Coordinates of C-alpha atoms in Angstrom, one line a residue:
X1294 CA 80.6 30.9 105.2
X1295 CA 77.9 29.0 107.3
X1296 CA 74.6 28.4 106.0
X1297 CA 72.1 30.8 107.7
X1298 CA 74.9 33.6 106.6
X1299 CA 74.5 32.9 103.0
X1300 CA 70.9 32.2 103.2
X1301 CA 70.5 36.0 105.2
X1302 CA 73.2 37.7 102.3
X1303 CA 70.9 36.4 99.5
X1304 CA 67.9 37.2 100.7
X1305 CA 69.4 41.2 101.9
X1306 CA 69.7 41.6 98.0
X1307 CA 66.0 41.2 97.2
X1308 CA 64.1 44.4 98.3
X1309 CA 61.2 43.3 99.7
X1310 CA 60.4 47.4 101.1
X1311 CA 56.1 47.5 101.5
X1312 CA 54.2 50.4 101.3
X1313 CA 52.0 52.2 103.7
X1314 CA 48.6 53.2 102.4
X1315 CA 48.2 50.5 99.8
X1316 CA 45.0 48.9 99.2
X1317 CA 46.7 45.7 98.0
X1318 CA 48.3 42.8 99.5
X1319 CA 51.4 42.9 99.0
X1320 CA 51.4 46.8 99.0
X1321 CA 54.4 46.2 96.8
X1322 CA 54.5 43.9 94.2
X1323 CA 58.5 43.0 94.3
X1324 CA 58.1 41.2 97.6
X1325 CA 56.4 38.5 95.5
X1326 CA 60.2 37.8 94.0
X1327 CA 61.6 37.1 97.1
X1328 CA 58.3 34.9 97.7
X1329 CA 58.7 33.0 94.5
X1330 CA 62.5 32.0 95.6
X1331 CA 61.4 30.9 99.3
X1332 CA 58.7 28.5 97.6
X1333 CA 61.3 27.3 94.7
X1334 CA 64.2 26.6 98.1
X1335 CA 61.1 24.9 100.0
X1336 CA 60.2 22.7 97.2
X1337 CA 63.6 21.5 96.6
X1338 CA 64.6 21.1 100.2
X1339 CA 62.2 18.8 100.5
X1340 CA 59.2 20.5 102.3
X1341 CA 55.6 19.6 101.7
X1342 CA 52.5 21.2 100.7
X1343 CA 54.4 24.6 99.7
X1344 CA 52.2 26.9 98.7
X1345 CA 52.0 30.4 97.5
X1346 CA 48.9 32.4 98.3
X1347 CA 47.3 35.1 95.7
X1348 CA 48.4 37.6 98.4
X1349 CA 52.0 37.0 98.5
X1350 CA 52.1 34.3 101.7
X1351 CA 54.3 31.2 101.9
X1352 CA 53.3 28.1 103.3
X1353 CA 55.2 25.0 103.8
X1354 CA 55.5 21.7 106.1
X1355 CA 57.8 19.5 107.4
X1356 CA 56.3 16.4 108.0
X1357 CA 56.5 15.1 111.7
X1358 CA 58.5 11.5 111.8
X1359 CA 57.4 10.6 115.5
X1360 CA 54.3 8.1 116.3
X1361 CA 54.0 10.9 119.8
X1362 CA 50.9 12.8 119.5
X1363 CA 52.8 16.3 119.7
X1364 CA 51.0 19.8 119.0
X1365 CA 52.0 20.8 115.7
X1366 CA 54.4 23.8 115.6
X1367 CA 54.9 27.1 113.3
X1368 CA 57.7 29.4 113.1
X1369 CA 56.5 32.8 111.1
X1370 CA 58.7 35.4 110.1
X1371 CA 57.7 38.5 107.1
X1372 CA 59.8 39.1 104.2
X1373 CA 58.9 42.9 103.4
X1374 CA 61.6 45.8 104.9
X1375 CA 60.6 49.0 106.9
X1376 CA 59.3 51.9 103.8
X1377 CA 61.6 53.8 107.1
X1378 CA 64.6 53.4 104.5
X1379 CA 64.9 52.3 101.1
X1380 CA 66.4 48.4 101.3
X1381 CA 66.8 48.2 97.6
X1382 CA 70.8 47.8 96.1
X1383 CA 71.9 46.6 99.9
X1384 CA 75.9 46.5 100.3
X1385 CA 76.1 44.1 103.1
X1386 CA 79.7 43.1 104.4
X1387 CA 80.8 41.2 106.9
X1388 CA 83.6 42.6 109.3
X1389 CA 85.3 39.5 110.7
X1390 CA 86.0 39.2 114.2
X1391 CA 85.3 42.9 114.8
X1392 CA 87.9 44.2 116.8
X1393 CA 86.0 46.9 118.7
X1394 CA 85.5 50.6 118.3
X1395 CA 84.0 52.5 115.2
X1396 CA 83.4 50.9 112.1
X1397 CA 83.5 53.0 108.6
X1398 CA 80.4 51.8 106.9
X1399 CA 81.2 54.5 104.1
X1400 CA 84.7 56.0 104.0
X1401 CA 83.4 58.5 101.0
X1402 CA 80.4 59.8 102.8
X1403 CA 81.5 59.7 105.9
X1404 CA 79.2 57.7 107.9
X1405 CA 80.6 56.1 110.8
X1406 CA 79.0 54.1 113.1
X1407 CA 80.5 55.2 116.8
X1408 CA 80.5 53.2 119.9
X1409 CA 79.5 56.3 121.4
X1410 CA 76.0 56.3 119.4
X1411 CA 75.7 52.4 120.5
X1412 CA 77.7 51.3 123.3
X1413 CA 76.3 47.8 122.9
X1414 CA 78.7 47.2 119.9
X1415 CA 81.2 46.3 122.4
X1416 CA 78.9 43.2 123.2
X1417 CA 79.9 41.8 119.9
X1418 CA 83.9 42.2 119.7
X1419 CA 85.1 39.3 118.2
X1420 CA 82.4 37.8 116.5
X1421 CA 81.5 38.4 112.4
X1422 CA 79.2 41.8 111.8
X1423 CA 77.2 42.1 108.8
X1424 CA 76.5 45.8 108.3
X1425 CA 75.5 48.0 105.7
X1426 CA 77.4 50.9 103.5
X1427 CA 75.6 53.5 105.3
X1428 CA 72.8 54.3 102.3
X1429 CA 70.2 51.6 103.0
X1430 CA 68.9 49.2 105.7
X1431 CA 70.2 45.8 106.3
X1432 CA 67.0 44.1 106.3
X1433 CA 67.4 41.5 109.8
X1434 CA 63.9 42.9 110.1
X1435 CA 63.1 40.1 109.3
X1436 CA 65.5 38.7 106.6
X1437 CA 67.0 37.2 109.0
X1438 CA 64.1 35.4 110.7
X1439 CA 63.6 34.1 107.1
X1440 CA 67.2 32.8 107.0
X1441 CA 67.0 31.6 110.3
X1442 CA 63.7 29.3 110.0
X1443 CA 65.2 28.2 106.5
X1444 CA 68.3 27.1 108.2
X1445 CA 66.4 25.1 110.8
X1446 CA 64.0 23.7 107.8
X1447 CA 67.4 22.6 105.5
X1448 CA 68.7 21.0 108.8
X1449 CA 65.7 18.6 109.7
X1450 CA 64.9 17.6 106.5
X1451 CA 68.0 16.4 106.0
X1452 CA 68.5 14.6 108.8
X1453 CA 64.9 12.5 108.9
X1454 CA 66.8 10.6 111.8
X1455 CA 65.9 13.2 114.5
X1456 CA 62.2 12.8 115.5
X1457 CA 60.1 15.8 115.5
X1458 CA 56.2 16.6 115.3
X1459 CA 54.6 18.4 112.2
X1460 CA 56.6 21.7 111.7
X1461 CA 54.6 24.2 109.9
X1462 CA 56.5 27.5 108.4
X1463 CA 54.8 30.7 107.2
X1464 CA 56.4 33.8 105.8
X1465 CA 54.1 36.7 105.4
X1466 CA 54.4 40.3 103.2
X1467 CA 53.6 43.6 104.6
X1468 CA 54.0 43.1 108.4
X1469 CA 56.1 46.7 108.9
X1470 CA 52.6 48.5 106.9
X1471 CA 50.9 46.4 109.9
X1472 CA 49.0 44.2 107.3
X1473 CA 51.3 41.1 108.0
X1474 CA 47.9 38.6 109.3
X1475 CA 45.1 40.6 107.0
X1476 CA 45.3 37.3 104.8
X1477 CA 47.1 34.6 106.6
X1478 CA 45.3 31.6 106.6
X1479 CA 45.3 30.3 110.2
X1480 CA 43.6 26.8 109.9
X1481 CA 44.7 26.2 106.8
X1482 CA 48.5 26.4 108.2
X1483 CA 47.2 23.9 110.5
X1484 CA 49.9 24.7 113.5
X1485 CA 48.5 24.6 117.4
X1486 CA 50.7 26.8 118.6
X1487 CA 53.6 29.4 116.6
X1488 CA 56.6 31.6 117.4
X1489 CA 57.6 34.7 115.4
X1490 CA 61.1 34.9 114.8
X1491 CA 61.2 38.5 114.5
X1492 CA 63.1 40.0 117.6
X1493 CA 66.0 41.9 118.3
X1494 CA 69.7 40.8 120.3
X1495 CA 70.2 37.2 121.5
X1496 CA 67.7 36.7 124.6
X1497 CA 64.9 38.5 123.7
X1498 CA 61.4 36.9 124.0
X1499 CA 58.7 38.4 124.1
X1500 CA 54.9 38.3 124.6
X1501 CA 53.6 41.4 125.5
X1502 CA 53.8 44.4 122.8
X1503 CA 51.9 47.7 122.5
X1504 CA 48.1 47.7 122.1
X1505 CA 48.6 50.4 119.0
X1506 CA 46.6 52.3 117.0
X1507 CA 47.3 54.8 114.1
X1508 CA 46.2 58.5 113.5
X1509 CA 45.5 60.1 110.7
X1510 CA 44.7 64.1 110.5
X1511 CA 44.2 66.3 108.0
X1512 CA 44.1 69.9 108.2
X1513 CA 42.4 72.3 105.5
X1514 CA 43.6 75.4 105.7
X1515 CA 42.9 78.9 104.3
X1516 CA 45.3 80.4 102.1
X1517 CA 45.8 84.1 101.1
X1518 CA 48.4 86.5 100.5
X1519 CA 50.2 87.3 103.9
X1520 CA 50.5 91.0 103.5
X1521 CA 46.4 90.9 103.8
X1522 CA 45.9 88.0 105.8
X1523 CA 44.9 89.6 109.1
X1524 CA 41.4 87.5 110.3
X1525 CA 41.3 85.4 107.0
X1526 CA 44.5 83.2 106.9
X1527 CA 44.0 79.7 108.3
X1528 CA 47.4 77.8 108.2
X1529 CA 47.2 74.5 108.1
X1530 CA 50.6 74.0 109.3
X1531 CA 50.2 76.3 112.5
X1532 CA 47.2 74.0 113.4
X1533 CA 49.2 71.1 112.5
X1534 CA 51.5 72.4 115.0
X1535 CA 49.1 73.8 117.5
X1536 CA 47.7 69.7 117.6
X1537 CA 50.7 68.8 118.6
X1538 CA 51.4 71.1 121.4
X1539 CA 48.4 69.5 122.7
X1540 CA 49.3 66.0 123.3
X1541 CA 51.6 65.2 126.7
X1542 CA 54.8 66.4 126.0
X1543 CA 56.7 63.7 127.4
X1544 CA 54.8 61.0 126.3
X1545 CA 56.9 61.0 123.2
X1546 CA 59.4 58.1 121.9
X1547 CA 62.2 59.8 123.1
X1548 CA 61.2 59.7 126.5
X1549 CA 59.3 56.8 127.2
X1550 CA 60.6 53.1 127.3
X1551 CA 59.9 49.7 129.2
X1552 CA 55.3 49.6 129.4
X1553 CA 55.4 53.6 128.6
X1554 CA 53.2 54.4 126.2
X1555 CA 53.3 57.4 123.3
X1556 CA 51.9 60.1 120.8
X1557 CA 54.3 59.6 117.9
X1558 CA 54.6 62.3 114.9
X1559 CA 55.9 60.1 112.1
X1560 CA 55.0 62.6 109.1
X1561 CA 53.8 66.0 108.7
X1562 CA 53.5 67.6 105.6
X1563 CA 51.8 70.2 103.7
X1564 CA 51.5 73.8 103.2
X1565 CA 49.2 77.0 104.4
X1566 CA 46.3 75.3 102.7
X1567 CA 46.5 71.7 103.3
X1568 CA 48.6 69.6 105.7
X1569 CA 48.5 66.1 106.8
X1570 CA 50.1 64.5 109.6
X1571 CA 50.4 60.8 110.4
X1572 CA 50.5 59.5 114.2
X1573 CA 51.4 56.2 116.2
X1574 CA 49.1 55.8 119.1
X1575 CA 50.8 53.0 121.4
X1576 CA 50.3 52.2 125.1
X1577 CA 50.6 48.5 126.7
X1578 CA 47.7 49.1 128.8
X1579 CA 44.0 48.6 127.5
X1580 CA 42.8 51.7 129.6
X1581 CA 45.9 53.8 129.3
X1582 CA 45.6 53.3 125.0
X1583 CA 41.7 54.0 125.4
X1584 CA 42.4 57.6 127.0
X1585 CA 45.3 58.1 124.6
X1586 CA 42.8 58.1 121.8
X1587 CA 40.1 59.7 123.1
X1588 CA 42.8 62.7 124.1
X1589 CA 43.7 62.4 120.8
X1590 CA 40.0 63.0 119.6
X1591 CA 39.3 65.8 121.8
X1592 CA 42.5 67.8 120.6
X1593 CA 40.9 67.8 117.3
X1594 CA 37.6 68.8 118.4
X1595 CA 38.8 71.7 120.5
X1596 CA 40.7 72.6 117.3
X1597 CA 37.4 72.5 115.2
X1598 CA 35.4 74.5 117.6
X1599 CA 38.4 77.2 117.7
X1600 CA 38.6 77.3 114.0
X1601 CA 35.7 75.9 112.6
X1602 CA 34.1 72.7 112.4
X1603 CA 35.6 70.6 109.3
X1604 CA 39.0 72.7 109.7
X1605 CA 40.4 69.0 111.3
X1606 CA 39.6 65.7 110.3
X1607 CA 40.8 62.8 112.3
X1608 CA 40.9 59.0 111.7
X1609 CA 41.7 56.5 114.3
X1610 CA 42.1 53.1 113.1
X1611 CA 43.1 50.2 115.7
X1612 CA 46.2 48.0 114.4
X1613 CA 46.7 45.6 116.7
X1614 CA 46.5 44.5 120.6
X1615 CA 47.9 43.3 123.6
X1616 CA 48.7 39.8 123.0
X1617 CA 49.5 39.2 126.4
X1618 CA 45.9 37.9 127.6
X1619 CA 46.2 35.5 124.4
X1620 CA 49.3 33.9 125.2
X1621 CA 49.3 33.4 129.2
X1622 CA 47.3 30.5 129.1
X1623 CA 50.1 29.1 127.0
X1624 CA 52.8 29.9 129.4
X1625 CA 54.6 26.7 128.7
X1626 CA 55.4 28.7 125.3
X1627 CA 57.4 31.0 127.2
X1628 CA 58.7 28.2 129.3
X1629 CA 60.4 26.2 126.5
X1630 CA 61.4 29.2 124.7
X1631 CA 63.3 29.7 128.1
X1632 CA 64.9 26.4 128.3
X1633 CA 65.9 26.2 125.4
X1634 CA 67.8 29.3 125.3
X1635 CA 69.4 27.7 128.2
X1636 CA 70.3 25.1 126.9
X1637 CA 72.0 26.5 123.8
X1638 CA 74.2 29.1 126.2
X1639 CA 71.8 32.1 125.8
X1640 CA 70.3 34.3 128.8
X1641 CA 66.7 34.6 128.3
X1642 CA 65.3 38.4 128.9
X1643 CA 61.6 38.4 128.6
X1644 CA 60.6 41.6 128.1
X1645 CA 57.4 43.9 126.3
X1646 CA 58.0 44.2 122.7
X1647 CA 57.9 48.4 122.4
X1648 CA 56.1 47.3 119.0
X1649 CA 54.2 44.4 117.5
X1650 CA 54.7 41.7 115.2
X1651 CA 52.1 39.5 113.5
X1652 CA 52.1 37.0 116.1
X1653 CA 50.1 39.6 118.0
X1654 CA 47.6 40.2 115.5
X1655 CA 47.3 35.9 114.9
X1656 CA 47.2 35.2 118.5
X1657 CA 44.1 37.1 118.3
X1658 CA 43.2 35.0 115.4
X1659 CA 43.4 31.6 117.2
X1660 CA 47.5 31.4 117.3
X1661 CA 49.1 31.5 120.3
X1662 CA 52.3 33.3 119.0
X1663 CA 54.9 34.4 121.3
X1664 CA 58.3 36.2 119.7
X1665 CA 61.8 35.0 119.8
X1666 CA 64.6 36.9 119.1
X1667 CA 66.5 36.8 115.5
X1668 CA 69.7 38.3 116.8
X1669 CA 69.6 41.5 114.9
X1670 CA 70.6 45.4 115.8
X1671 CA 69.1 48.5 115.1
X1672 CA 66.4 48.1 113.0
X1673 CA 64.9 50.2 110.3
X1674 CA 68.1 52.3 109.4
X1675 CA 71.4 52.4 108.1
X1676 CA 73.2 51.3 111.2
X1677 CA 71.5 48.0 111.2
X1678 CA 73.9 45.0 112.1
X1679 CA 73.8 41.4 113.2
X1680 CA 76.7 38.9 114.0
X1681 CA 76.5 35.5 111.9
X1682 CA 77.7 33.7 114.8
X1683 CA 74.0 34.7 116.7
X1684 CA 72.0 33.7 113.5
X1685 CA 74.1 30.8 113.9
X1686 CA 73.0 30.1 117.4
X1687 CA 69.4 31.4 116.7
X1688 CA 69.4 28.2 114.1
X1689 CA 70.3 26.1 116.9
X1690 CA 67.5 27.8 119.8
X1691 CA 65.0 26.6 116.7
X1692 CA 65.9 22.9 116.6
X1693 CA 66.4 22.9 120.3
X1694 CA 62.5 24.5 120.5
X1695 CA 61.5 21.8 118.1
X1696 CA 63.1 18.9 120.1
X1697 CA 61.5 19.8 123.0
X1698 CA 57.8 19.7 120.9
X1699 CA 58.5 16.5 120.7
X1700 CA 58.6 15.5 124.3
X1701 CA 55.5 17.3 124.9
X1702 CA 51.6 14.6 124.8
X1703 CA 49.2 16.7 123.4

């Protein structure tokens, strides 16, 4: 089995699942396990000044072996899994040189995942799929960034003979709760400029991603017995609903894609009384994301004036922004990225990231930090995948990126 394969199947069996609405970093204290093995592998690979931070981050460096004075370079990937699905007691397998059509990810409850669902599958006919049993996540999000830059980091310290700048390597908890930069220490990682190894299929690189914000509503309600409810019952789930029939209709996930932007309902719970309801606010454009929330705000003020004030209460809390601005006067990010995929027989296809990834939230710290892809499919749920042969080759696109940082003057 190659290297990054192993690496990815050992790290799959730690779960690493974060929590939203945690105070604490790491919302989840079991991502620190998978932490403490990264810095023990590190450590004995060779790397130097591996740390360990009090809030679950993982630092290390690969010392650069060239007299060039080359920008020092990070790679940054998170080791937590979506709380979408649980990623605890993962059965991975590896169907070899997948044959095409449906694959049986659970014969005894019956979950099949069908070409028909994900036509893309016929992309990968012939190479090694690592899949699921059909009751958890995989975890490439990003376990297999993790194995990826680990793989890259086992490869150059063993072979001092290649010259290379200072390589700098972070792995961060709590980036799918959106809390992946609160605590990461930019200038003491000490790297000019970073990519996130956090993307999708082979090809994808990114630097543009959702300016995104998140809503939170609750609802209080008035509760009494229906068969006398006539002018006194206030139901906190019909207002729940009545909010939502006041956003755009269509500007809803399953309708938008490319720079579209969206009002996303991720949870609603609750009763007559009480009900809360939890909202993704995302657009790609400043403006566009501005008038998102303020129509946002004024659904829950029309509701409070048509009910009565205190009946709605909102939160709007930004998460992250348009790292776009950041990057593009690093082009030459994108540009080597580019080459480099060229060079290793992949098509680049730049495109917006329809999320975000901590390298949007550092860039606005001080690190440029464009996205490359890890090779991964479907994300977040039980259909997840990714062929071994593009981890492979997503090992190779990172030494190929780091031998080109070492023709570059700073």
């Amino acid at each position: 089995m190659s290297k990054v394969a192993e690496r990815f199947l050992k790290y799959v069996s730690f779960d690493t699942q974060s929590k939203d609405e945690e105070e604490q970093v790491p919302s989840t204290e079991k991502q620190l396990v998978l932490a403490k093995e990264l810095v023990k592998e590190l450590e004995e690979m060779g790397a130097s000044d591996v740390r360990l931070s009090e809030h679950g981050y993982v630092y290390a460096t690969i010392e650069a072996n060239t007299e060039k004075n080359v920008p020092s370079l990070g790679f940054v990937a998170h080791m937590d899994t979506a709380p979408a699905m649980s990623g605890r007691d993962v059965k991975a397998r590896i169907v070899e040189k997948y044959a095409g059509g449906d694959i049986v990810l659970n014969e005894e409850k019956n979950i099949v995942m069908t070409v028909k669902d994900f036509p893309f599958m016929a992309d990968c006919e012939g190479r090694d799929l690592i899949v699921t049993d059909g009751t958890t996540l995989l975890g490439g999000d990003d376990k297999a960034g993790v194995a990826e830059i680990m793989t890259m980091a086992a490869w150059l310290l063993a072979h001092p003979e290649i010259p290379h700048g200072t390589i700098r390597i972070g792995f961060t908890p709590d980036e799918e709760v959106g809390r992946g930069a609160d605590f990461f220490d930019v200038e003491g990682f000490g790297a000019d400029v970073a990519y996130t190894v956090d993307g999708g299929p082979l090809g994808e690189l990114e630097y543009e991603n959702f300016n995104a914000a998140s809503g939170k509503v609750y609802i209080h309600g008035v509760g009494i017995h229906p068969g006398g409810a006539k002018n006194k019952m206030k139901s906190a789930l019909l207002i729940g609903m009545e909010l939502q029939s006041l956003l755009p209709a269509f500007e809803n996930p399953m309708y938008t894609e490319g720079y579209e932007g969206f009002f996303h309902l991720d949870q609603f719970a609750g009763d007559v009384e009480y009900a809360k309801m939890d909202y993704l606010i995302r657009d790609h454009d400043m403006d566009k994301f501005t008038q998102k929330k303020e129509l946002f705000a004024s659904a829950a003020e029309f509701l409070n004036k048509k009910y009565g004030e205190g009946t709605v209460e909102l939160k709007i809390k930004d998460s992250y922004y348009n790292m776009k601005e950041k990057i593009e006067p690093y082009k030459y990010l994108i540009d080597i990225a580019k080459e480099a995929m060229e060079e290793v027989g992949i098509t680049p296809e730049v495109s917006p990231i329809r999320g975000g990834t901590d390298g949007a939230r550092l860039s606005y710290m001080g690190l440029p930090c464009p996205n490359l892809c890890t090779g991964g499919y479907n994300f977040h749920g039980k259909f997840e995948f990714i062929p071994v042969q593009s981890m492979e080759k997503v090992v190779e696109l990172l030494l190929t990126i780091v031998r080109k940082f070492e023709k570059i003057e700073k």
